[in-house]
Coordinates of N, CA and C in Angstrom, one line a residue:
M3 N -67.9 76.3 -37.4 CA -67.3 75.6 -38.5 C -65.9 75.2 -38.1
T4 N -65.5 73.9 -38.3 CA -64.2 73.5 -38.0 C -63.3 73.8 -39.2
A5 N -62.0 73.7 -39.0 CA -61.0 74.0 -40.0 C -60.7 72.8 -40.8
N6 N -60.2 73.0 -42.0 CA -59.7 71.9 -42.8 C -58.1 72.0 -42.7
I7 N -57.5 70.8 -42.5 CA -56.1 70.8 -42.3 C -55.5 70.0 -43.5
R8 N -54.4 70.6 -44.0 CA -53.7 70.0 -45.2 C -52.3 70.4 -45.2
E9 N -51.5 69.7 -46.0 CA -50.1 70.1 -46.2 C -50.1 71.4 -47.0
A10 N -49.1 72.2 -46.7 CA -49.0 73.5 -47.4 C -48.5 73.3 -48.8
T11 N -48.7 74.2 -49.7 CA -48.2 74.2 -51.0 C -47.4 75.6 -51.2
L12 N -46.7 75.6 -52.3 CA -46.0 76.9 -52.6 C -46.9 78.1 -52.6
G13 N -48.2 77.8 -53.1 CA -49.1 78.9 -53.2 C -49.6 79.4 -51.8
D14 N -49.3 78.8 -50.7 CA -49.7 79.2 -49.4 C -48.7 80.1 -48.7
I15 N -47.5 80.2 -49.3 CA -46.4 80.8 -48.6 C -46.7 82.3 -48.3
D16 N -47.2 83.1 -49.2 CA -47.5 84.5 -48.9 C -48.5 84.6 -47.7
A17 N -49.5 83.8 -47.7 CA -50.5 83.8 -46.6 C -49.8 83.4 -45.3
I18 N -49.0 82.4 -45.3 CA -48.2 82.0 -44.1 C -47.4 83.1 -43.6
L19 N -46.6 83.8 -44.5 CA -45.8 84.9 -44.1 C -46.6 86.1 -43.5
A20 N -47.8 86.3 -44.1 CA -48.7 87.4 -43.5 C -49.1 87.1 -42.1
I21 N -49.5 85.8 -41.9 CA -50.0 85.4 -40.5 C -48.8 85.5 -39.6
D22 N -47.7 84.9 -40.0 CA -46.5 84.9 -39.2 C -46.1 86.3 -38.8
G23 N -46.0 87.2 -39.8 CA -45.6 88.6 -39.5 C -46.5 89.3 -38.6
A24 N -47.8 89.1 -38.7 CA -48.8 89.8 -38.0 C -49.0 89.3 -36.5
Y25 N -48.8 88.0 -36.3 CA -49.1 87.5 -35.0 C -48.0 86.8 -34.2
S26 N -47.0 86.3 -34.9 CA -45.9 85.6 -34.2 C -44.7 85.5 -35.1
P27 N -44.0 86.7 -35.3 CA -42.9 86.7 -36.3 C -41.8 85.8 -35.9
V28 N -41.6 84.8 -36.8 CA -40.4 83.9 -36.7 C -39.5 84.1 -37.9
F29 N -40.1 83.9 -39.1 CA -39.4 84.1 -40.4 C -39.9 85.3 -41.1
N30 N -39.1 85.9 -41.9 CA -39.6 87.0 -42.7 C -39.2 86.8 -44.2
L31 N -38.6 85.7 -44.5 CA -38.2 85.4 -45.9 C -39.0 84.2 -46.4
P32 N -39.5 84.3 -47.6 CA -40.3 83.1 -48.1 C -39.5 81.8 -48.1
Q33 N -38.1 81.9 -48.4 CA -37.3 80.7 -48.5 C -37.3 80.0 -47.2
S34 N -37.5 80.7 -46.1 CA -37.5 80.0 -44.8 C -38.6 79.0 -44.6
Y35 N -39.8 79.3 -45.2 CA -40.9 78.4 -45.2 C -40.9 77.4 -46.4
I36 N -40.4 77.9 -47.5 CA -40.3 77.1 -48.8 C -39.5 75.8 -48.5
K37 N -38.4 76.0 -47.8 CA -37.5 74.8 -47.6 C -38.1 73.8 -46.7
L38 N -39.2 74.1 -46.0 CA -39.9 73.2 -45.1 C -40.9 72.3 -45.9
L39 N -41.1 72.7 -47.2 CA -42.0 71.9 -48.1 C -41.3 70.6 -48.5
G40 N -40.0 70.5 -48.4 CA -39.2 69.4 -48.8 C -39.1 68.3 -47.7
S41 N -38.2 67.4 -47.9 CA -38.0 66.3 -47.0 C -37.4 66.7 -45.6
S42 N -36.8 67.9 -45.5 CA -36.2 68.3 -44.2 C -37.2 69.0 -43.4
G43 N -38.5 69.1 -43.8 CA -39.4 69.8 -43.0 C -40.9 69.3 -43.2
L44 N -41.8 70.0 -42.5 CA -43.2 69.8 -42.6 C -43.9 71.1 -42.4
L45 N -44.8 71.4 -43.3 CA -45.6 72.7 -43.2 C -47.0 72.3 -43.5
I46 N -47.8 72.5 -42.4 CA -49.3 72.2 -42.4 C -50.1 73.5 -42.3
V47 N -51.2 73.6 -43.0 CA -52.0 74.8 -42.9 C -53.4 74.4 -42.5
A48 N -54.1 75.4 -41.9 CA -55.5 75.2 -41.5 C -56.2 76.3 -42.3
T49 N -57.4 75.9 -42.9 CA -58.2 76.9 -43.6 C -59.6 76.8 -43.1
R50 N -60.3 77.9 -43.1 CA -61.7 78.0 -42.8 C -62.4 78.8 -43.9
E51 N -63.4 78.2 -44.5 CA -64.0 78.8 -45.7 C -63.0 79.2 -46.8
D52 N -62.0 78.3 -47.0 CA -61.0 78.4 -48.0 C -60.0 79.6 -47.7
I53 N -60.0 80.1 -46.5 CA -59.0 81.2 -46.2 C -58.1 80.6 -45.1
L54 N -56.8 80.8 -45.4 CA -55.8 80.2 -44.5 C -55.9 81.0 -43.1
C55 N -56.0 80.2 -42.1 CA -56.2 80.8 -40.7 C -55.1 80.4 -39.7
G56 N -54.2 79.5 -40.1 CA -53.2 79.1 -39.2 C -52.3 78.1 -39.9
F57 N -51.1 77.8 -39.2 CA -50.2 76.9 -39.8 C -49.3 76.4 -38.7
A58 N -48.6 75.2 -39.0 CA -47.6 74.6 -38.2 C -46.4 74.4 -39.0
A59 N -45.2 74.7 -38.6 CA -44.0 74.5 -39.3 C -43.0 73.8 -38.5
C60 N -42.4 72.7 -39.1 CA -41.4 71.9 -38.4 C -40.2 71.7 -39.3
S61 N -39.0 71.7 -38.6 CA -37.8 71.2 -39.3 C -37.6 69.8 -38.8
R62 N -36.8 69.0 -39.6 CA -36.6 67.6 -39.3 C -35.1 67.3 -39.6
V63 N -34.5 66.5 -38.6 CA -33.2 65.9 -38.9 C -33.3 64.5 -38.3
L64 N -33.1 63.6 -39.2 CA -33.1 62.1 -38.9 C -34.5 61.8 -38.2
D65 N -34.4 61.3 -37.0 CA -35.7 60.9 -36.3 C -36.2 62.0 -35.3
E66 N -35.7 63.2 -35.4 CA -36.1 64.3 -34.5 C -36.6 65.4 -35.3
A67 N -37.6 66.1 -34.7 CA -38.2 67.3 -35.4 C -38.3 68.4 -34.4
T68 N -38.3 69.6 -34.9 CA -38.5 70.8 -34.0 C -39.7 71.6 -34.6
L69 N -40.7 71.8 -33.7 CA -41.8 72.7 -34.1 C -41.3 74.1 -34.0
L70 N -41.2 74.7 -35.2 CA -40.6 76.1 -35.3 C -41.7 77.1 -35.0
N71 N -42.9 76.8 -35.4 CA -44.0 77.8 -35.3 C -45.3 77.1 -35.4
L72 N -46.2 77.6 -34.6 CA -47.6 77.1 -34.6 C -48.4 78.4 -34.3
V73 N -49.2 78.9 -35.4 CA -49.9 80.1 -35.3 C -51.3 80.0 -35.8
V74 N -52.2 80.5 -35.0 CA -53.6 80.6 -35.5 C -54.0 82.1 -35.3
E75 N -54.6 82.6 -36.4 CA -55.0 84.0 -36.4 C -56.1 84.2 -35.4
P76 N -56.2 85.4 -34.8 CA -57.1 85.6 -33.6 C -58.6 85.2 -33.9
S77 N -59.2 85.4 -35.0 CA -60.6 85.1 -35.2 C -60.9 83.6 -35.3
S78 N -59.8 82.8 -35.4 CA -60.0 81.4 -35.4 C -59.5 80.7 -34.1
Q79 N -59.0 81.5 -33.2 CA -58.6 80.9 -31.9 C -59.8 80.5 -31.1
G80 N -59.5 79.5 -30.2 CA -60.6 79.0 -29.3 C -61.5 78.0 -30.0
L81 N -61.2 77.6 -31.3 CA -62.0 76.7 -32.0 C -61.4 75.3 -32.1
G82 N -60.3 75.1 -31.5 CA -59.6 73.9 -31.6 C -58.6 73.8 -32.8
V83 N -58.4 74.9 -33.5 CA -57.6 74.8 -34.7 C -56.1 74.5 -34.4
A84 N -55.6 75.1 -33.3 CA -54.2 74.8 -32.9 C -54.0 73.3 -32.6
R85 N -55.0 72.8 -31.8 CA -55.0 71.3 -31.5 C -55.0 70.5 -32.7
M86 N -55.8 70.8 -33.7 CA -55.9 70.1 -34.9 C -54.6 70.1 -35.7
L87 N -54.0 71.3 -35.8 CA -52.7 71.5 -36.5 C -51.7 70.6 -35.8
L88 N -51.6 70.7 -34.5 CA -50.6 69.9 -33.7 C -50.8 68.4 -33.9
K89 N -52.1 67.9 -33.8 CA -52.3 66.5 -34.0 C -51.9 66.0 -35.4
T90 N -52.3 66.8 -36.4 CA -52.0 66.4 -37.8 C -50.4 66.4 -38.0
T91 N -49.8 67.4 -37.4 CA -48.3 67.5 -37.5 C -47.7 66.3 -36.8
T92 N -48.1 66.0 -35.6 CA -47.5 64.8 -34.9 C -47.8 63.5 -35.7
D93 N -49.0 63.4 -36.2 CA -49.3 62.1 -36.9 C -48.5 62.0 -38.1
R94 N -48.2 63.1 -38.9 CA -47.4 63.0 -40.1 C -46.0 62.7 -39.8
L95 N -45.5 63.3 -38.7 CA -44.1 63.1 -38.3 C -43.9 61.7 -37.8
V96 N -44.8 61.1 -37.1 CA -44.7 59.7 -36.7 C -44.7 58.8 -37.9
H97 N -45.6 59.1 -38.8 CA -45.6 58.3 -40.1 C -44.3 58.4 -40.8
G98 N -43.6 59.5 -40.7 CA -42.3 59.7 -41.4 C -41.1 59.2 -40.6
G99 N -41.4 58.6 -39.4 CA -40.3 58.0 -38.6 C -39.7 58.9 -37.6
V100 N -40.3 60.0 -37.3 CA -39.9 60.9 -36.2 C -40.3 60.3 -34.9
T101 N -39.3 60.3 -33.9 CA -39.6 59.7 -32.6 C -39.6 60.8 -31.5
R102 N -39.1 62.0 -31.8 CA -39.1 63.0 -30.8 C -39.4 64.4 -31.4
L103 N -40.3 65.1 -30.8 CA -40.6 66.5 -31.2 C -40.3 67.5 -30.2
M104 N -39.5 68.5 -30.5 CA -39.1 69.5 -29.6 C -39.7 70.9 -30.0
L105 N -39.7 71.8 -29.0 CA -40.2 73.1 -29.3 C -39.7 74.1 -28.2
E106 N -39.9 75.3 -28.5 CA -39.7 76.4 -27.5 C -40.8 77.3 -27.6
V107 N -41.2 77.9 -26.5 CA -42.4 78.7 -26.4 C -42.1 79.9 -25.4
R108 N -42.7 81.0 -25.7 CA -42.5 82.2 -24.8 C -43.0 81.8 -23.4
A109 N -42.2 82.2 -22.4 CA -42.6 81.9 -21.0 C -44.0 82.5 -20.7
S110 N -44.4 83.6 -21.4 CA -45.6 84.3 -21.1 C -46.8 83.6 -21.8
N111 N -46.5 82.7 -22.7 CA -47.6 82.1 -23.6 C -48.2 80.9 -22.9
E112 N -48.9 81.1 -21.8 CA -49.5 80.0 -21.0 C -50.5 79.2 -21.8
P113 N -51.3 79.8 -22.6 CA -52.3 79.0 -23.4 C -51.6 78.0 -24.3
A114 N -50.5 78.4 -24.9 CA -49.7 77.4 -25.8 C -49.1 76.3 -24.9
Q115 N -48.5 76.7 -23.8 CA -47.9 75.8 -22.9 C -48.9 74.8 -22.4
S116 N -50.1 75.2 -22.1 CA -51.2 74.4 -21.6 C -51.6 73.4 -22.7
L117 N -51.7 73.8 -23.9 CA -52.0 72.9 -25.1 C -50.9 71.9 -25.2
Y118 N -49.6 72.3 -25.2 CA -48.5 71.3 -25.3 C -48.5 70.3 -24.2
R119 N -48.7 70.8 -23.0 CA -48.8 69.8 -21.9 C -49.9 68.8 -22.0
S120 N -51.1 69.3 -22.5 CA -52.2 68.5 -22.6 C -52.1 67.3 -23.6
V121 N -51.1 67.4 -24.5 CA -50.8 66.4 -25.5 C -49.5 65.7 -25.2
G122 N -49.0 65.8 -24.0 CA -47.8 65.0 -23.6 C -46.5 65.7 -23.6
F123 N -46.4 67.0 -24.0 CA -45.1 67.6 -23.9 C -44.7 67.9 -22.5
L124 N -43.4 67.7 -22.2 CA -42.8 68.0 -20.9 C -41.8 69.1 -21.0
K125 N -41.7 69.9 -19.9 CA -40.7 71.0 -19.9 C -39.3 70.4 -19.7
D126 N -38.4 70.8 -20.6 CA -37.0 70.3 -20.6 C -36.1 71.4 -20.0
G127 N -36.4 72.6 -20.0 CA -35.6 73.7 -19.5 C -36.1 75.1 -19.8
L128 N -35.2 76.0 -19.6 CA -35.5 77.4 -19.9 C -34.3 78.1 -20.5
R129 N -34.5 79.0 -21.5 CA -33.5 79.8 -22.0 C -33.8 81.2 -21.7
E130 N -33.1 81.8 -20.8 CA -33.4 83.2 -20.3 C -33.1 84.2 -21.4
D131 N -33.8 85.2 -21.5 CA -33.6 86.3 -22.4 C -33.5 85.9 -23.9
Y132 N -34.3 84.9 -24.2 CA -34.2 84.3 -25.6 C -35.0 85.1 -26.6
Y133 N -36.2 85.5 -26.3 CA -37.0 86.3 -27.2 C -36.7 87.8 -27.0
R134 N -36.4 88.5 -28.1 CA -36.3 90.0 -27.9 C -37.6 90.6 -27.7
G135 N -37.6 91.6 -26.9 CA -38.9 92.4 -26.6 C -39.2 93.3 -27.8
H136 N -40.5 93.5 -28.0 CA -40.9 94.4 -29.0 C -41.5 95.7 -28.4
N137 N -41.3 96.8 -29.1 CA -41.8 98.1 -28.6 C -41.4 98.4 -27.2
D138 N -40.1 98.3 -26.9 CA -39.5 98.6 -25.6 C -39.9 97.6 -24.5
A139 N -40.4 96.5 -24.9 CA -40.7 95.5 -23.9 C -39.4 94.8 -23.5
P140 N -39.3 94.2 -22.3 CA -38.1 93.5 -22.0 C -38.0 92.2 -22.7
S141 N -36.8 91.6 -22.8 CA -36.7 90.3 -23.5 C -37.4 89.3 -22.6
E142 N -37.6 88.1 -23.2 CA -38.4 87.1 -22.5 C -37.7 85.7 -22.6
A143 N -37.9 84.9 -21.6 CA -37.4 83.5 -21.6 C -38.2 82.6 -22.6
A144 N -37.5 81.6 -23.1 CA -38.1 80.5 -23.8 C -38.2 79.3 -23.0
V145 N -39.4 78.7 -22.9 CA -39.6 77.4 -22.2 C -39.3 76.3 -23.3
L146 N -38.4 75.4 -23.0 CA -38.0 74.3 -23.8 C -38.9 73.1 -23.5
M147 N -39.5 72.5 -24.5 CA -40.4 71.4 -24.2 C -40.1 70.3 -25.3
S148 N -40.5 69.0 -24.9 CA -40.3 68.0 -25.9 C -41.3 66.9 -25.6
R149 N -41.5 66.0 -26.6 CA -42.4 64.9 -26.4 C -41.9 63.7 -27.3
Q150 N -41.9 62.5 -26.7 CA -41.6 61.3 -27.4 C -42.8 61.0 -28.3
L151 N -42.6 60.6 -29.5 CA -43.6 60.2 -30.4 C -43.6 58.7 -30.7
E152 N -44.7 58.1 -30.6 CA -44.7 56.6 -30.7 C -45.6 56.3 -31.9
N153 N -45.1 55.4 -32.7 CA -45.9 54.9 -33.8 C -46.9 53.8 -33.2
P154 N -48.2 54.0 -33.3 CA -49.2 53.1 -32.8 C -49.1 51.7 -33.5
N155 N -48.5 51.7 -34.7 CA -48.4 50.4 -35.4 C -47.1 49.7 -35.2
A156 N -46.2 50.3 -34.4 CA -44.9 49.7 -34.2 C -45.0 48.3 -33.6
G157 N -44.3 47.4 -34.0 CA -44.3 46.1 -33.4 C -45.4 45.2 -33.9
T158 N -46.3 45.7 -34.8 CA -47.4 44.8 -35.2 C -47.1 44.2 -36.6

């Protein structure tokens, strides 16, 4: 079964925080995601059988956006959910006038880097010791990536 992708609502925030905290902790306060529901952000969710299984979160300033987090819970990985979330996110950003999308990803997260490269993201640099290690693990570098977004209807 494929996932359904839609914009998040206020009612999704608790489930988003639960997935974020369990699999890829970025934010721990509801306000961090709530503010992305407005014009300065974009928050997209994926559901399978009406259960939230992943999300993509972006902040936006003028014509640039940053992908803050893209998480799919383990039982839904390998089904194309992350690719669907990323495509919907970029489509909505383009429609909103965004021309560049940036992100950072753990150096060890090769599956995510592979996904990003497959849809046109290029490596811009590296931030050494960016991510703190968990459970006595060493800190980790962040790979900086970006992609130009083009409106397929521009100039028509």
